[in-house]
Coordinates of C-alpha atoms in Angstrom, one line a residue:
M1 CA 4.7 52.1 -4.7
K2 CA 8.1 52.1 -6.3
L3 CA 7.0 49.4 -8.8
I4 CA 3.9 51.5 -9.8
L5 CA 6.1 54.6 -10.3
L6 CA 8.6 52.6 -12.4
V7 CA 5.8 51.2 -14.6
L8 CA 4.4 54.8 -15.1
V9 CA 7.8 56.1 -16.0
L10 CA 8.4 53.3 -18.5
F11 CA 4.9 53.8 -20.0
S12 CA 5.2 57.6 -20.3
S13 CA 8.7 57.2 -21.8
F14 CA 7.4 54.8 -24.4
L15 CA 4.6 57.2 -25.3
L16 CA 7.0 60.0 -25.7
F17 CA 9.4 58.0 -27.8
Y18 CA 6.5 56.8 -30.0
A19 CA 5.2 60.3 -30.4
V20 CA 8.6 61.6 -31.5
F21 CA 8.9 58.7 -34.0
K22 CA 5.5 59.3 -35.5
T23 CA 6.1 63.0 -35.7
F24 CA 9.4 62.8 -37.6
F25 CA 9.0 59.5 -39.6
S26 CA 5.4 59.0 -40.5
R27 CA 5.5 59.1 -44.2
S28 CA 1.9 58.2 -45.1
Q29 CA 0.4 61.6 -44.5
T30 CA 3.2 63.2 -46.5
V31 CA 2.6 60.8 -49.4
E32 CA -1.1 61.5 -49.3
K33 CA -0.6 65.3 -49.4
R34 CA 1.8 64.9 -52.3
I35 CA -0.8 62.8 -54.2
E36 CA -3.5 65.4 -53.5
R37 CA -1.2 68.1 -54.7
Y38 CA -0.6 66.4 -58.0
L39 CA -4.2 65.4 -58.5
A40 CA -5.6 68.8 -57.6
S41 CA -6.3 71.4 -60.3
P42 CA -3.9 74.4 -60.4
E43 CA -6.8 76.8 -59.5
N44 CA -7.5 75.0 -56.2
V45 CA -3.9 74.7 -55.1
E46 CA -2.9 77.3 -52.4
V47 CA 0.8 77.5 -51.5
N48 CA 1.6 78.6 -48.0
E49 CA 5.0 80.4 -48.1
K50 CA 5.4 80.0 -44.4
D51 CA 5.0 76.2 -44.6
L52 CA 7.4 76.0 -47.6
D53 CA 10.0 78.0 -45.7
L54 CA 9.6 75.8 -42.6
F55 CA 9.9 72.6 -44.8
A56 CA 13.0 74.0 -46.5
R57 CA 14.6 74.8 -43.2
Y58 CA 13.8 71.3 -41.9
A59 CA 15.2 69.7 -45.0
S60 CA 18.4 71.8 -44.9
A61 CA 18.9 71.1 -41.2
R62 CA 18.6 67.3 -41.9
K63 CA 21.2 67.5 -44.7
N64 CA 23.6 69.5 -42.7
L65 CA 23.3 67.1 -39.8
T66 CA 24.0 64.1 -42.1
K67 CA 27.0 65.8 -43.6
K68 CA 28.5 66.5 -40.2
L69 CA 27.8 63.1 -38.7
V70 CA 28.1 60.8 -41.7
T71 CA 30.7 60.7 -44.4
K72 CA 29.7 60.3 -48.1
K73 CA 30.8 56.7 -48.3
K74 CA 29.0 55.8 -45.1
N75 CA 25.9 57.7 -46.3
N76 CA 25.8 55.6 -49.5
K77 CA 26.3 52.4 -47.5
L78 CA 23.5 53.5 -45.1
E79 CA 21.2 54.3 -48.1
T80 CA 21.8 50.8 -49.5
T81 CA 21.1 49.2 -46.1
L82 CA 17.9 51.1 -45.8
A83 CA 16.8 50.0 -49.2
R84 CA 17.7 46.3 -48.5
S85 CA 15.8 46.3 -45.3
G86 CA 12.7 48.0 -46.8
V87 CA 12.6 50.8 -44.2
P88 CA 11.1 53.9 -45.8
L89 CA 13.7 56.3 -44.3
K90 CA 16.4 58.5 -45.8
P91 CA 19.9 58.4 -44.3
D92 CA 19.5 61.8 -42.6
E93 CA 16.2 60.7 -41.1
Y94 CA 17.8 57.5 -39.8
V95 CA 20.7 59.4 -38.3
L96 CA 18.3 61.8 -36.5
F97 CA 16.2 58.9 -35.2
Q98 CA 19.4 57.2 -34.0
W99 CA 20.5 60.3 -31.9
I100 CA 16.9 60.7 -30.5
A101 CA 17.1 57.0 -29.4
T102 CA 20.5 57.7 -27.8
G103 CA 19.2 60.6 -25.7
F104 CA 16.0 58.8 -24.9
F105 CA 17.6 55.7 -23.5
G106 CA 20.3 57.7 -21.7
I107 CA 17.7 59.7 -19.9
L108 CA 15.6 56.7 -19.2
M109 CA 18.4 54.8 -17.5
V110 CA 19.1 57.8 -15.3
L111 CA 15.4 58.0 -14.3
L112 CA 15.3 54.3 -13.6
F113 CA 18.5 54.0 -11.5
T114 CA 18.8 57.6 -10.2
H115 CA 22.5 57.9 -11.1
W116 CA 24.1 59.8 -14.0
I117 CA 26.6 57.0 -14.7
W118 CA 23.8 54.9 -16.1
A119 CA 23.3 57.4 -18.8
V120 CA 26.5 56.0 -20.5
P121 CA 25.3 52.4 -21.1
G122 CA 21.8 53.7 -21.8
A123 CA 23.1 56.1 -24.5
I124 CA 25.3 53.3 -26.0
F125 CA 22.3 51.0 -26.1
G126 CA 20.1 53.6 -27.7
Y127 CA 22.7 54.4 -30.3
L128 CA 23.3 50.8 -31.3
L129 CA 19.6 49.6 -31.1
P130 CA 18.5 51.2 -34.5
G131 CA 21.4 49.5 -36.2
F132 CA 20.6 46.1 -34.8
I133 CA 16.9 46.5 -35.8
L134 CA 18.0 47.6 -39.3
K135 CA 20.4 44.7 -39.7
K136 CA 17.7 42.3 -38.5
K137 CA 15.1 43.7 -40.9
E138 CA 17.6 43.5 -43.8
K139 CA 18.5 39.9 -43.0
E140 CA 14.8 38.9 -42.7
R141 CA 14.0 40.6 -46.0
I142 CA 16.8 38.9 -47.8
E143 CA 15.9 35.5 -46.3
K144 CA 12.2 36.1 -47.4
F145 CA 13.4 37.0 -50.9
N146 CA 15.6 33.8 -51.1
E147 CA 12.6 31.7 -49.9
G148 CA 10.5 32.9 -52.7
L149 CA 13.2 32.9 -55.4
S150 CA 12.6 29.3 -56.5
D151 CA 8.9 30.1 -57.1
M152 CA 9.8 33.3 -58.9
I153 CA 12.1 31.3 -61.3
T154 CA 9.4 28.7 -61.8
T155 CA 7.0 31.4 -62.8
I156 CA 9.6 32.8 -65.3
I157 CA 10.1 29.3 -66.7
G158 CA 6.3 28.8 -67.2
S159 CA 6.0 32.2 -68.9
L160 CA 9.0 31.5 -71.2
R161 CA 7.6 28.1 -72.3
A162 CA 4.2 29.7 -72.9
G163 CA 5.9 31.9 -75.5
F164 CA 6.4 35.1 -73.5
S165 CA 9.6 37.2 -73.7
F166 CA 11.8 37.6 -70.7
P167 CA 10.5 41.2 -69.8
Q168 CA 6.9 39.8 -70.1
A169 CA 7.9 37.0 -67.8
L170 CA 9.1 39.5 -65.2
K171 CA 5.8 41.4 -65.5
S172 CA 4.0 38.1 -64.7
V173 CA 6.2 37.7 -61.6
A174 CA 5.5 41.3 -60.5
E175 CA 1.8 40.6 -60.7
E176 CA 1.8 37.2 -58.9
A177 CA 4.6 37.4 -56.4
D178 CA 4.5 38.7 -52.8
S179 CA 6.7 41.2 -51.1
P180 CA 9.7 41.7 -51.3
I181 CA 10.0 40.0 -54.7
K182 CA 7.2 42.0 -56.0
E183 CA 8.8 45.4 -55.2
E184 CA 12.3 44.3 -56.4
I185 CA 11.0 43.0 -59.8
E186 CA 8.9 46.1 -60.2
S187 CA 12.1 48.1 -59.7
V188 CA 13.7 46.1 -62.5
I189 CA 10.8 46.7 -64.8
K190 CA 10.8 50.4 -64.1
S191 CA 14.6 50.6 -64.7
M192 CA 14.1 49.0 -68.1
Q193 CA 11.3 51.3 -68.9
Y194 CA 13.5 54.3 -68.1
G195 CA 16.1 53.2 -70.7
S196 CA 18.3 50.7 -68.8
S197 CA 19.2 47.4 -70.5
I198 CA 18.2 44.1 -69.0
E199 CA 21.8 43.5 -68.0
E200 CA 22.0 46.8 -66.1
A201 CA 18.7 46.3 -64.4
L202 CA 19.6 42.8 -63.3
N203 CA 23.0 44.0 -62.0
E204 CA 21.2 46.7 -60.0
L205 CA 18.9 44.0 -58.5
K206 CA 22.0 42.0 -57.6
E207 CA 23.4 45.0 -55.7
R208 CA 20.2 45.5 -53.8
M209 CA 19.7 41.9 -53.0
P210 CA 23.1 40.2 -52.1
S211 CA 22.0 36.6 -52.7
E212 CA 24.1 33.8 -54.1
D213 CA 21.1 32.1 -55.6
L214 CA 20.0 35.3 -57.3
D215 CA 23.5 35.8 -58.6
L216 CA 23.5 32.3 -60.0
M217 CA 20.2 33.1 -61.8
I218 CA 21.4 36.4 -63.2
Q219 CA 24.7 35.0 -64.4
A220 CA 22.8 32.3 -66.3
I221 CA 20.5 34.8 -67.9
L222 CA 23.4 37.1 -68.9
I223 CA 25.4 34.2 -70.4
Q224 CA 22.3 32.9 -72.3
R225 CA 21.8 36.3 -73.8
Q226 CA 25.3 36.3 -75.1
V227 CA 25.7 32.7 -76.4
G228 CA 22.1 31.7 -76.9
G229 CA 20.3 28.5 -75.8
N230 CA 17.2 27.4 -74.1
L231 CA 16.8 29.7 -71.0
A232 CA 13.9 27.8 -69.6
T233 CA 16.0 24.6 -69.3
V234 CA 18.9 26.4 -67.7
L235 CA 16.7 28.0 -65.2
E236 CA 15.0 24.7 -64.4
K237 CA 18.4 23.3 -63.4
I238 CA 19.1 26.3 -61.2
V239 CA 15.7 25.9 -59.5
E240 CA 16.7 22.3 -58.6
T241 CA 20.0 23.5 -57.2
I242 CA 18.4 26.2 -55.1
R243 CA 15.8 23.9 -53.7
D244 CA 18.5 21.3 -52.7
R245 CA 20.5 24.0 -51.0
T246 CA 17.4 25.3 -49.2
R247 CA 16.6 21.9 -47.9
I248 CA 20.1 21.4 -46.6
Q249 CA 20.1 24.8 -44.9
R250 CA 16.8 23.9 -43.1
Q251 CA 18.2 20.6 -41.9
I252 CA 21.3 22.4 -40.5
K253 CA 19.2 25.0 -38.9
T254 CA 17.1 22.3 -37.2
L255 CA 20.2 20.4 -36.0
T256 CA 21.9 23.5 -34.6
A257 CA 18.7 24.9 -32.9
Q258 CA 19.6 23.4 -29.5
G259 CA 23.1 25.0 -29.6
R260 CA 21.7 28.4 -30.6
M261 CA 19.1 28.3 -27.8
S262 CA 21.7 27.4 -25.3
G263 CA 23.8 30.4 -26.3
M264 CA 20.8 32.7 -25.8
V265 CA 20.1 31.2 -22.4
I266 CA 23.7 31.5 -21.3
A267 CA 23.9 35.1 -22.4
L268 CA 20.5 36.3 -21.1
L269 CA 20.2 34.4 -17.8
P270 CA 22.6 36.6 -15.8
F271 CA 20.8 39.7 -16.9
F272 CA 17.4 38.4 -15.9
L273 CA 18.7 37.0 -12.7
G274 CA 20.3 40.4 -11.8
I275 CA 17.1 42.3 -12.6
A276 CA 15.0 39.9 -10.5
L277 CA 17.4 40.2 -7.5
Y278 CA 17.3 44.0 -7.9
F279 CA 13.5 44.1 -7.5
I280 CA 13.2 41.4 -4.9
Q281 CA 16.0 42.4 -2.6
P282 CA 17.8 45.6 -3.8
E283 CA 20.2 45.8 -0.8
F284 CA 21.6 42.3 -1.6
I285 CA 22.8 43.3 -5.1
S286 CA 23.3 47.1 -4.6
S287 CA 27.0 46.7 -3.8
L288 CA 27.6 45.5 -7.3
F289 CA 26.6 48.9 -8.6
T290 CA 28.0 51.1 -5.9
H291 CA 31.4 49.6 -5.1
P292 CA 34.3 49.9 -7.7
V293 CA 35.0 46.2 -7.4
G294 CA 31.4 45.4 -8.0
L295 CA 31.2 47.6 -11.1
G296 CA 34.3 45.8 -12.4
M297 CA 32.7 42.4 -11.8
V298 CA 29.6 43.5 -13.6
A299 CA 31.6 44.8 -16.6
A300 CA 33.6 41.6 -16.7
G301 CA 30.5 39.5 -16.5
V302 CA 28.8 41.4 -19.3
T303 CA 31.9 41.2 -21.5
S304 CA 32.2 37.5 -20.9
S305 CA 28.5 36.8 -21.6
V306 CA 28.7 38.8 -24.9
I307 CA 31.9 37.0 -26.0
G308 CA 30.5 33.6 -25.1
F309 CA 27.3 34.3 -27.0
I310 CA 29.3 35.4 -30.1
F311 CA 31.4 32.3 -30.0
I312 CA 28.4 30.0 -29.8
R313 CA 26.7 31.8 -32.6
K314 CA 29.8 31.5 -34.8
I315 CA 30.0 27.8 -34.0
T316 CA 26.4 27.1 -34.8
Q317 CA 26.4 29.1 -38.1
I318 CA 27.3 26.7 -40.9
E319 CA 27.6 28.0 -44.5
V320 CA 26.2 25.9 -47.3

């Protein structure tokens, strides 16, 4: 009976969290309404003053919340991180979602373990979880960009040798490439169409995508535009360098896979073992969460597991 109740609580909590997320951060309906508003004729557009006032209040509340909780420097950094990760959220929306997750997981832990002290680790987990997800998506997007970078440069080389200019070669990449290269190159093209020079547009791309290989390509392009020379030949050498580096990185990743997996097992095994013992025989492990000495042991164990996991990850990460 307790297990069924626990499953129902988890499922209902998930539905509540998902509903809040969709309510505040679903952008597709908003985009469709904006498109319809632009495409509609002026005679058919009816403006509801009440809706406009409500939207203005909501936007003002979000901005005030961001100003109180996030400094301007941190807000700019958060905006850059959101752009790199490809998450269609504004900084104020992300901050609001972060605090909703904090309250949600804090309440969830209290409901699960029926003690208010569990609200603290639940709230900390809920506050940090969006940041971990955002960093993970940023890392995955940059890695995907780097994986397709050699193909992108190859397309540029082919276009240049076919007689196209460099902006025309970028348009060919935007038409043929997949995400995220497609979106980033389209941003470069739009920036040039709005009046920015090629140098400025490429430097903006370098800021959005912190990649050593991309930086190498951009520096070669900028130097070639100053001193002249055959850009296709220079880019061909860069492609060879990038592919050699990628091959070495994959070899290192394969050789260190066992160490990384061992670190994950060492870090997660105590948690899964504790959860299993809690559900199989609660009275056997309950003293760890009720007695002060037990709570100290749990805190020491969690801290040691996290430190060990971080050390193993640092050892197995080799820069090329």
